[in-house]
Amino acid sequence: MNYEEKIYNTARAEGMPHTLALLMVAQSKVESGNYTSNIFKTGNNAFGFMYYKGSKYQIGQGPVADNHYPAAKYKNVEDSTREVTSWIKRRQLDGQFPKDLTGIKTPLIYATYLKNGAHPYMGASISSYANGMTVWLKKLPKSLLVAGSGGLLGLLLGAFLFSK
């Protein structure tokens, strides 16, 4: 199983809707430089999360990131994904993400929630981050796109409109 499938399947198993799971795969590709970054290679960190003591998913500190903080290190990509799904669920509880995640259908919507919920975590602008996700969405394997395509039409329409 490749990284995209592992991330998608873990996100779905953690309760993320199909479209959001696809957006998370695209997010992971943005954050990890398509799984080539040092932070990813040395710590299975697909989302650029920083290390914080007490995380039930992190196994320690990875390399220091561009923001001068140590990145998180994970046992596997699935735990890196679980960290993000857990983060999203906490943001739902505090009102920074919607209770119904099926409304997150485009890179722009997801990037907006990420930026609003992350504070200093996300350095890129919302539009830049969404553009990066759009690029990767267009390159995802077709097998993922049809895996649970309930929100696929909205995702593809949003990606198409956003790329203009």
PDB file of C-alpha atoms in Angstrom:
ATOM      1  CA  MET A   1       0.000   0.000   0.000  1.00  0.00           C
ATOM      2  CA  ASN A   2       1.412   3.434  -0.932  1.00  0.00           C
ATOM      3  CA  TYR A   3       1.449   6.551   1.265  1.00  0.00           C
ATOM      4  CA  GLU A   4      -1.628   8.064  -0.374  1.00  0.00           C
ATOM      5  CA  GLU A   5      -3.658   4.918   0.338  1.00  0.00           C
ATOM      6  CA  LYS A   6      -2.382   4.676   3.913  1.00  0.00           C
ATOM      7  CA  ILE A   7      -3.300   8.294   4.628  1.00  0.00           C
ATOM      8  CA  TYR A   8      -6.684   8.057   2.896  1.00  0.00           C
ATOM      9  CA  ASN A   9      -7.609   4.758   4.588  1.00  0.00           C
ATOM     10  CA  THR A  10      -6.521   5.976   8.024  1.00  0.00           C
ATOM     11  CA  ALA A  11      -8.444   9.227   7.641  1.00  0.00           C
ATOM     12  CA  ARG A  12     -11.567   7.300   6.626  1.00  0.00           C
ATOM     13  CA  ALA A  13     -11.139   4.846   9.514  1.00  0.00           C
ATOM     14  CA  GLU A  14     -10.904   7.834  11.874  1.00  0.00           C
ATOM     15  CA  GLY A  15     -14.255   9.156  10.636  1.00  0.00           C
ATOM     16  CA  MET A  16     -13.215  11.665   7.985  1.00  0.00           C
ATOM     17  CA  PRO A  17     -15.585  11.870   4.991  1.00  0.00           C
ATOM     18  CA  HIS A  18     -14.283  10.792   1.564  1.00  0.00           C
ATOM     19  CA  THR A  19     -13.641  14.276   0.230  1.00  0.00           C
ATOM     20  CA  LEU A  20     -11.865  15.461   3.367  1.00  0.00           C
ATOM     21  CA  ALA A  21      -9.716  12.309   3.331  1.00  0.00           C
ATOM     22  CA  LEU A  22      -8.697  13.159  -0.251  1.00  0.00           C
ATOM     23  CA  LEU A  23      -7.916  16.728   0.801  1.00  0.00           C
ATOM     24  CA  MET A  24      -5.780  15.355   3.627  1.00  0.00           C
ATOM     25  CA  VAL A  25      -3.814  13.278   1.120  1.00  0.00           C
ATOM     26  CA  ALA A  26      -3.221  16.432  -0.939  1.00  0.00           C
ATOM     27  CA  GLN A  27      -2.265  18.313   2.238  1.00  0.00           C
ATOM     28  CA  SER A  28       0.276  15.608   3.103  1.00  0.00           C
ATOM     29  CA  LYS A  29       1.859  15.935  -0.334  1.00  0.00           C
ATOM     30  CA  VAL A  30       2.152  19.716   0.089  1.00  0.00           C
ATOM     31  CA  GLU A  31       3.606  19.445   3.591  1.00  0.00           C
ATOM     32  CA  SER A  32       6.068  16.661   2.799  1.00  0.00           C
ATOM     33  CA  GLY A  33       7.179  17.759  -0.658  1.00  0.00           C
ATOM     34  CA  ASN A  34       5.510  14.678  -2.120  1.00  0.00           C
ATOM     35  CA  TYR A  35       7.007  12.530   0.650  1.00  0.00           C
ATOM     36  CA  THR A  36      10.577  13.658  -0.025  1.00  0.00           C
ATOM     37  CA  SER A  37      11.241  16.104   2.827  1.00  0.00           C
ATOM     38  CA  ASN A  38      13.767  15.300   5.527  1.00  0.00           C
ATOM     39  CA  ILE A  39      11.042  15.633   8.165  1.00  0.00           C
ATOM     40  CA  PHE A  40       8.993  12.995   6.366  1.00  0.00           C
ATOM     41  CA  LYS A  41      11.878  10.646   5.593  1.00  0.00           C
ATOM     42  CA  THR A  42      13.297  10.670   9.121  1.00  0.00           C
ATOM     43  CA  GLY A  43      10.061  10.797  11.101  1.00  0.00           C
ATOM     44  CA  ASN A  44       7.064   9.676   8.990  1.00  0.00           C
ATOM     45  CA  ASN A  45       5.719  13.206   9.495  1.00  0.00           C
ATOM     46  CA  ALA A  46       3.403  13.682   6.518  1.00  0.00           C
ATOM     47  CA  PHE A  47       1.760  16.884   7.756  1.00  0.00           C
ATOM     48  CA  GLY A  48       4.581  18.977   9.179  1.00  0.00           C
ATOM     49  CA  PHE A  49       3.336  18.785  12.767  1.00  0.00           C
ATOM     50  CA  MET A  50       5.629  20.151  15.430  1.00  0.00           C
ATOM     51  CA  TYR A  51       6.733  18.049  18.361  1.00  0.00           C
ATOM     52  CA  TYR A  52       4.842  18.490  21.587  1.00  0.00           C
ATOM     53  CA  LYS A  53       5.326  16.449  24.679  1.00  0.00           C
ATOM     54  CA  GLY A  54       2.304  14.392  25.592  1.00  0.00           C
ATOM     55  CA  SER A  55       1.001  13.593  22.113  1.00  0.00           C
ATOM     56  CA  LYS A  56      -0.257  10.023  22.091  1.00  0.00           C
ATOM     57  CA  TYR A  57       0.841   9.627  18.472  1.00  0.00           C
ATOM     58  CA  GLN A  58       4.341  11.115  18.500  1.00  0.00           C
ATOM     59  CA  ILE A  59       7.384   9.054  19.460  1.00  0.00           C
ATOM     60  CA  GLY A  60       9.814  11.930  19.835  1.00  0.00           C
ATOM     61  CA  GLN A  61      11.458  14.880  18.183  1.00  0.00           C
ATOM     62  CA  GLY A  62      12.488  14.917  14.570  1.00  0.00           C
ATOM     63  CA  PRO A  63      14.660  17.463  12.787  1.00  0.00           C
ATOM     64  CA  VAL A  64      14.267  21.181  13.398  1.00  0.00           C
ATOM     65  CA  ALA A  65      11.851  22.652  10.863  1.00  0.00           C
ATOM     66  CA  ASP A  66      12.055  25.940   8.964  1.00  0.00           C
ATOM     67  CA  ASN A  67      10.249  27.679  11.833  1.00  0.00           C
ATOM     68  CA  HIS A  68      13.111  26.676  14.203  1.00  0.00           C
ATOM     69  CA  TYR A  69      10.944  24.231  16.198  1.00  0.00           C
ATOM     70  CA  PRO A  70      11.501  20.477  16.271  1.00  0.00           C
ATOM     71  CA  ALA A  71       9.166  18.495  14.066  1.00  0.00           C
ATOM     72  CA  ALA A  72       7.265  15.528  15.424  1.00  0.00           C
ATOM     73  CA  LYS A  73       8.456  12.011  14.802  1.00  0.00           C
ATOM     74  CA  TYR A  74       5.950   9.174  14.276  1.00  0.00           C
ATOM     75  CA  LYS A  75       6.176   5.386  14.261  1.00  0.00           C
ATOM     76  CA  ASN A  76       4.381   5.356  10.893  1.00  0.00           C
ATOM     77  CA  VAL A  77       2.374   7.473   8.451  1.00  0.00           C
ATOM     78  CA  GLU A  78      -0.871   6.213   9.935  1.00  0.00           C
ATOM     79  CA  ASP A  79      -0.028   7.780  13.310  1.00  0.00           C
ATOM     80  CA  SER A  80       0.876  11.033  11.570  1.00  0.00           C
ATOM     81  CA  THR A  81      -2.581  10.941   9.971  1.00  0.00           C
ATOM     82  CA  ARG A  82      -4.259  10.123  13.280  1.00  0.00           C
ATOM     83  CA  GLU A  83      -2.600  13.220  14.742  1.00  0.00           C
ATOM     84  CA  VAL A  84      -4.317  15.355  12.103  1.00  0.00           C
ATOM     85  CA  THR A  85      -7.719  13.692  12.460  1.00  0.00           C
ATOM     86  CA  SER A  86      -7.489  14.141  16.226  1.00  0.00           C
ATOM     87  CA  TRP A  87      -6.541  17.805  15.716  1.00  0.00           C
ATOM     88  CA  ILE A  88      -9.553  18.298  13.421  1.00  0.00           C
ATOM     89  CA  LYS A  89     -11.881  16.677  15.969  1.00  0.00           C
ATOM     90  CA  ARG A  90     -10.576  19.010  18.694  1.00  0.00           C
ATOM     91  CA  ARG A  91     -11.168  21.984  16.387  1.00  0.00           C
ATOM     92  CA  GLN A  92     -14.729  20.747  15.850  1.00  0.00           C
ATOM     93  CA  LEU A  93     -15.295  20.793  19.609  1.00  0.00           C
ATOM     94  CA  ASP A  94     -14.032  24.355  19.941  1.00  0.00           C
ATOM     95  CA  GLY A  95     -16.028  25.573  16.928  1.00  0.00           C
ATOM     96  CA  GLN A  96     -13.115  26.190  14.552  1.00  0.00           C
ATOM     97  CA  PHE A  97     -14.179  23.342  12.235  1.00  0.00           C
ATOM     98  CA  PRO A  98     -17.803  22.559  11.335  1.00  0.00           C
ATOM     99  CA  LYS A  99     -19.639  19.734  13.097  1.00  0.00           C
ATOM    100  CA  ASP A 100     -20.517  18.324   9.673  1.00  0.00           C
ATOM    101  CA  LEU A 101     -17.220  17.786   7.863  1.00  0.00           C
ATOM    102  CA  THR A 102     -18.938  16.808   4.603  1.00  0.00           C
ATOM    103  CA  GLY A 103     -19.229  20.531   3.807  1.00  0.00           C
ATOM    104  CA  ILE A 104     -15.450  20.721   3.341  1.00  0.00           C
ATOM    105  CA  LYS A 105     -15.401  20.010  -0.383  1.00  0.00           C
ATOM    106  CA  THR A 106     -12.654  22.164  -1.887  1.00  0.00           C
ATOM    107  CA  PRO A 107      -9.013  22.965  -1.189  1.00  0.00           C
ATOM    108  CA  LEU A 108      -9.953  26.586  -0.500  1.00  0.00           C
ATOM    109  CA  ILE A 109     -12.535  25.662   2.143  1.00  0.00           C
ATOM    110  CA  TYR A 110     -10.155  23.213   3.813  1.00  0.00           C
ATOM    111  CA  ALA A 111      -7.208  25.627   3.715  1.00  0.00           C
ATOM    112  CA  THR A 112      -9.389  28.313   5.297  1.00  0.00           C
ATOM    113  CA  TYR A 113     -10.318  26.026   8.191  1.00  0.00           C
ATOM    114  CA  LEU A 114      -6.694  24.937   8.571  1.00  0.00           C
ATOM    115  CA  LYS A 115      -5.438  28.504   8.690  1.00  0.00           C
ATOM    116  CA  ASN A 116      -8.158  29.639  11.096  1.00  0.00           C
ATOM    117  CA  GLY A 117      -7.608  26.649  13.371  1.00  0.00           C
ATOM    118  CA  ALA A 118      -3.841  26.546  13.240  1.00  0.00           C
ATOM    119  CA  HIS A 119      -2.848  30.111  14.123  1.00  0.00           C
ATOM    120  CA  PRO A 120       0.955  30.201  13.611  1.00  0.00           C
ATOM    121  CA  TYR A 121       1.150  26.591  12.389  1.00  0.00           C
ATOM    122  CA  MET A 122       0.459  27.429   8.758  1.00  0.00           C
ATOM    123  CA  GLY A 123       2.836  30.001   7.351  1.00  0.00           C
ATOM    124  CA  ALA A 124       1.523  30.033   3.775  1.00  0.00           C
ATOM    125  CA  SER A 125      -1.422  32.157   2.718  1.00  0.00           C
ATOM    126  CA  ILE A 126      -4.767  30.426   2.366  1.00  0.00           C
ATOM    127  CA  SER A 127      -4.781  30.799  -1.422  1.00  0.00           C
ATOM    128  CA  SER A 128      -1.194  29.567  -1.780  1.00  0.00           C
ATOM    129  CA  TYR A 129      -1.884  26.531   0.379  1.00  0.00           C
ATOM    130  CA  ALA A 130      -5.126  25.768  -1.484  1.00  0.00           C
ATOM    131  CA  ASN A 131      -3.306  26.094  -4.819  1.00  0.00           C
ATOM    132  CA  GLY A 132      -0.733  23.572  -3.635  1.00  0.00           C
ATOM    133  CA  MET A 133      -3.433  21.114  -2.626  1.00  0.00           C
ATOM    134  CA  THR A 134      -5.212  21.601  -5.961  1.00  0.00           C
ATOM    135  CA  VAL A 135      -2.058  20.677  -7.855  1.00  0.00           C
ATOM    136  CA  TRP A 136      -1.757  17.417  -5.928  1.00  0.00           C
ATOM    137  CA  LEU A 137      -5.478  16.594  -6.113  1.00  0.00           C
ATOM    138  CA  LYS A 138      -5.233  16.570  -9.881  1.00  0.00           C
ATOM    139  CA  LYS A 139      -2.446  13.975  -9.628  1.00  0.00           C
ATOM    140  CA  LEU A 140      -4.082  11.581  -7.165  1.00  0.00           C
ATOM    141  CA  PRO A 141      -4.550   8.002  -8.322  1.00  0.00           C
ATOM    142  CA  LYS A 142      -7.977   7.335  -9.797  1.00  0.00           C
ATOM    143  CA  SER A 143      -8.391   4.439  -7.371  1.00  0.00           C
ATOM    144  CA  LEU A 144      -8.566   6.939  -4.494  1.00  0.00           C
ATOM    145  CA  LEU A 145     -10.918   9.287  -6.293  1.00  0.00           C
ATOM    146  CA  VAL A 146     -13.557   6.616  -6.776  1.00  0.00           C
ATOM    147  CA  ALA A 147     -13.057   4.891  -3.414  1.00  0.00           C
ATOM    148  CA  GLY A 148     -16.046   6.604  -1.829  1.00  0.00           C
ATOM    149  CA  SER A 149     -17.020   9.244  -4.290  1.00  0.00           C
ATOM    150  CA  GLY A 150     -20.000  10.741  -2.467  1.00  0.00           C
ATOM    151  CA  GLY A 151     -18.432  14.208  -2.467  1.00  0.00           C
ATOM    152  CA  LEU A 152     -16.269  13.758  -5.542  1.00  0.00           C
ATOM    153  CA  LEU A 153     -18.317  15.972  -7.846  1.00  0.00           C
ATOM    154  CA  GLY A 154     -18.043  18.909  -5.465  1.00  0.00           C
ATOM    155  CA  LEU A 155     -14.341  18.291  -4.954  1.00  0.00           C
ATOM    156  CA  LEU A 156     -13.580  18.127  -8.673  1.00  0.00           C
ATOM    157  CA  LEU A 157     -15.781  21.115  -9.424  1.00  0.00           C
ATOM    158  CA  GLY A 158     -14.109  23.088  -6.646  1.00  0.00           C
ATOM    159  CA  ALA A 159     -10.640  22.078  -7.834  1.00  0.00           C
ATOM    160  CA  PHE A 160     -11.534  23.057 -11.393  1.00  0.00           C
ATOM    161  CA  LEU A 161     -12.996  26.416 -10.383  1.00  0.00           C
ATOM    162  CA  PHE A 162     -10.158  27.161  -7.998  1.00  0.00           C
ATOM    163  CA  SER A 163      -7.514  26.478 -10.638  1.00  0.00           C
ATOM    164  CA  LYS A 164      -8.861  29.274 -12.865  1.00  0.00           C
TER     165      LYS A 164
END
